[in-house]
mmCIF file of C-alpha atoms in Angstrom:
data_model
loop_
_atom_site.group_PDB
_atom_site.id
_atom_site.type_symbol
_atom_site.label_atom_id
_atom_site.label_comp_id
_atom_site.label_asym_id
_atom_site.label_seq_id
_atom_site.Cartn_x
_atom_site.Cartn_y
_atom_site.Cartn_z
ATOM 1 C CA MET N 8 14.845 13.503 0.152
ATOM 2 C CA GLY N 9 11.786 15.761 0.013
ATOM 3 C CA VAL N 10 9.879 16.846 3.142
ATOM 4 C CA ARG N 11 6.434 18.392 3.292
ATOM 5 C CA GLN N 12 3.724 18.923 5.785
ATOM 6 C CA ASP N 13 0.171 17.701 5.053
ATOM 7 C CA GLY N 14 -2.265 18.781 7.763
ATOM 8 C CA GLN N 15 -1.217 16.988 10.926
ATOM 9 C CA SER N 16 1.106 14.654 8.980
ATOM 10 C CA MET N 17 4.666 15.018 7.801
ATOM 11 C CA VAL N 18 5.658 13.284 4.538
ATOM 12 C CA LEU N 19 9.271 12.306 3.791
ATOM 13 C CA ALA N 20 9.845 11.192 0.150
ATOM 14 C CA LEU N 21 12.789 8.819 -0.230
ATOM 15 C CA ARG N 22 14.676 8.753 -3.514
ATOM 16 C CA GLY N 23 17.379 6.384 -4.806
ATOM 17 C CA GLU N 24 18.925 4.037 -2.254
ATOM 18 C CA LEU N 25 18.388 3.621 1.446
ATOM 19 C CA ASP N 26 21.541 1.870 2.625
ATOM 20 C CA TYR N 27 24.411 2.417 5.058
ATOM 21 C CA ASP N 28 25.826 5.264 2.948
ATOM 22 C CA SER N 29 22.574 7.168 2.652
ATOM 23 C CA LEU N 30 20.518 6.474 5.780
ATOM 24 C CA GLU N 31 21.991 9.479 7.622
ATOM 25 C CA GLN N 32 19.554 11.774 5.745
ATOM 26 C CA LEU N 33 16.551 9.747 6.891
ATOM 27 C CA GLN N 34 17.818 9.667 10.464
ATOM 28 C CA GLU N 35 18.440 13.418 10.471
ATOM 29 C CA ALA N 36 15.036 14.165 8.980
ATOM 30 C CA GLY N 37 13.365 11.765 11.487
ATOM 31 C CA GLU N 38 15.195 13.375 14.397
ATOM 32 C CA ARG N 39 14.194 16.890 13.276
ATOM 33 C CA GLU N 40 10.622 15.820 13.139
ATOM 34 C CA LEU N 41 10.803 14.055 16.518
ATOM 35 C CA VAL N 42 12.452 17.129 18.193
ATOM 36 C CA THR N 43 10.344 19.804 16.585
ATOM 37 C CA GLY N 44 7.058 17.830 16.286
ATOM 38 C CA ARG N 45 5.960 20.422 13.746
ATOM 39 C CA ALA N 46 2.981 18.378 12.568
ATOM 40 C CA GLY N 47 2.347 16.363 15.742
ATOM 41 C CA GLY N 48 0.694 13.588 13.707
ATOM 42 C CA PRO N 49 2.002 10.597 11.904
ATOM 43 C CA LEU N 50 5.095 10.545 9.770
ATOM 44 C CA VAL N 51 4.575 9.147 6.289
ATOM 45 C CA ILE N 52 7.604 7.732 4.406
ATOM 46 C CA ASP N 53 6.882 7.873 0.680
ATOM 47 C CA CYS N 54 8.939 5.050 -0.954
ATOM 48 C CA ALA N 55 7.636 5.581 -4.518
ATOM 49 C CA GLU N 56 11.110 6.560 -5.801
ATOM 50 C CA LEU N 57 13.099 4.181 -3.542
ATOM 51 C CA ALA N 58 15.163 1.975 -5.792
ATOM 52 C CA PHE N 59 16.937 -0.100 -3.188
ATOM 53 C CA CYS N 60 16.931 -0.736 0.575
ATOM 54 C CA ASP N 61 19.355 -2.988 2.468
ATOM 55 C CA SER N 62 19.328 -4.201 6.046
ATOM 56 C CA SER N 63 20.743 -0.974 7.452
ATOM 57 C CA GLY N 64 17.917 0.964 5.786
ATOM 58 C CA ILE N 65 15.376 -1.436 7.240
ATOM 59 C CA GLY N 66 17.065 -0.981 10.629
ATOM 60 C CA ALA N 67 16.778 2.850 10.267
ATOM 61 C CA LEU N 68 13.052 2.514 9.475
ATOM 62 C CA LEU N 69 12.530 0.252 12.437
ATOM 63 C CA GLY N 70 14.450 2.586 14.738
ATOM 64 C CA LEU N 71 12.361 5.538 13.537
ATOM 65 C CA HIS N 72 9.162 3.511 14.061
ATOM 66 C CA GLN N 73 10.257 2.808 17.695
ATOM 67 C CA GLN N 74 11.045 6.498 18.290
ATOM 68 C CA MET N 75 7.697 7.605 16.852
ATOM 69 C CA SER N 76 5.846 4.985 18.910
ATOM 70 C CA ALA N 77 7.621 6.299 22.053
ATOM 71 C CA GLN N 78 5.964 9.671 21.315
ATOM 72 C CA SER N 79 2.577 7.955 20.651
ATOM 73 C CA ARG N 80 2.909 8.823 16.997
ATOM 74 C CA ALA N 81 2.579 6.618 13.988
ATOM 75 C CA LEU N 82 5.130 5.810 11.215
ATOM 76 C CA ARG N 83 3.551 4.778 7.941
ATOM 77 C CA LEU N 84 5.311 3.532 4.836
ATOM 78 C CA ALA N 85 3.637 4.295 1.426
ATOM 79 C CA SER N 86 4.195 3.126 -2.129
ATOM 80 C CA VAL N 87 6.712 0.497 -1.038
ATOM 81 C CA PRO N 88 8.439 -1.132 -4.037
ATOM 82 C CA ALA N 89 7.968 -4.878 -4.458
ATOM 83 C CA SER N 90 11.577 -5.638 -3.599
ATOM 84 C CA VAL N 91 11.341 -3.720 -0.296
ATOM 85 C CA ALA N 92 7.932 -5.129 0.461
ATOM 86 C CA ARG N 93 9.429 -8.658 0.019
ATOM 87 C CA LEU N 94 12.211 -7.812 2.436
ATOM 88 C CA LEU N 95 9.664 -6.563 4.985
ATOM 89 C CA GLU N 96 7.678 -9.750 4.525
ATOM 90 C CA LEU N 97 10.689 -12.052 4.888
ATOM 91 C CA THR N 98 11.779 -10.284 8.124
ATOM 92 C CA GLY N 99 8.267 -10.095 9.566
ATOM 93 C CA LEU N 100 8.389 -6.332 9.633
ATOM 94 C CA ASP N 101 5.289 -6.088 7.461
ATOM 95 C CA GLN N 102 3.537 -7.118 10.696
ATOM 96 C CA VAL N 103 5.174 -4.272 12.678
ATOM 97 C CA LEU N 104 5.356 -1.369 10.222
ATOM 98 C CA SER N 105 2.197 0.191 8.824
ATOM 99 C CA VAL N 106 2.368 -0.243 5.063
ATOM 100 C CA HIS N 107 -0.042 1.632 2.695
ATOM 101 C CA PRO N 108 -0.487 1.400 -1.071
ATOM 102 C CA ASP N 109 0.223 5.131 -1.570
ATOM 103 C CA VAL N 110 0.626 8.403 0.292
ATOM 104 C CA ALA N 111 -3.017 9.376 -0.132
ATOM 105 C CA ASP N 112 -4.148 6.194 1.623
ATOM 106 C CA ALA N 113 -1.659 6.771 4.461
ATOM 107 C CA LEU N 114 -2.881 10.347 4.912
ATOM 108 C CA ALA N 115 -6.529 9.451 4.465
ATOM 109 C CA ARG N 116 -6.289 7.288 7.570
ATOM 110 C CA ASP N 117 -6.315 10.399 9.787
ATOM 111 C CA ARG N 118 -8.980 12.139 7.789
ATOM 112 C CA GLN N 119 -11.287 9.163 8.210
ATOM 113 C CA HIS N 120 -10.380 8.573 11.823
ATOM 114 C CA PRO N 121 -8.873 11.904 13.178
ATOM 115 C CA ASP N 122 -8.098 10.437 16.615
ATOM 116 C CA ALA N 123 -6.379 7.273 15.223
ATOM 117 C CA ALA N 124 -2.795 8.638 15.527
ATOM 118 C CA ARG N 125 -3.399 9.742 19.094
ATOM 119 C CA THR N 126 -5.207 6.634 20.239
ATOM 120 C CA ALA N 127 -3.147 3.987 18.520
ATOM 121 C CA ASP N 128 -1.366 1.701 21.019
ATOM 122 C CA PRO N 129 2.294 1.550 20.117
ATOM 123 C CA ALA N 130 2.456 -1.926 21.682
ATOM 124 C CA GLN N 131 -0.048 -3.171 19.044
ATOM 125 C CA PRO N 132 1.709 -3.242 15.661
ATOM 126 C CA ASN N 133 -0.310 -2.322 12.606
ATOM 127 C CA GLN N 134 -3.355 -1.361 14.652
ATOM 128 C CA GLU N 135 -4.034 1.247 12.013
ATOM 129 C CA ARG N 136 -4.427 -1.332 9.261
ATOM 130 C CA ARG N 137 -6.920 -3.365 11.342
ATOM 131 C CA ALA N 138 -9.462 -0.575 11.852
#
């Protein structure tokens, strides 16, 4: 998993599989970001190199989304593979999680609307996509 800061955003790049055996890395990286708040802005999960995601991986993403929302911060998924996008659609999580075509689009959201991450209402899922 790669981690980098981009302005006020933190980008986590997932690689391989996100399942019960591998989700610990995502959880640890998410917890580090939540505790340190280095960037203070949204957390973008780059899924471009994600080959597989099972229900435990989806659960970890949803848990991270809830933790970010509790801090009035956004979680954005980028470059979600078709198989994972289908899973999000079937579970209705595509209406809860903010999904973007690529990392640049997820990051551009703040550059176009700098206050979006601070003013987004965590109780309103996908508010960022509706702007």
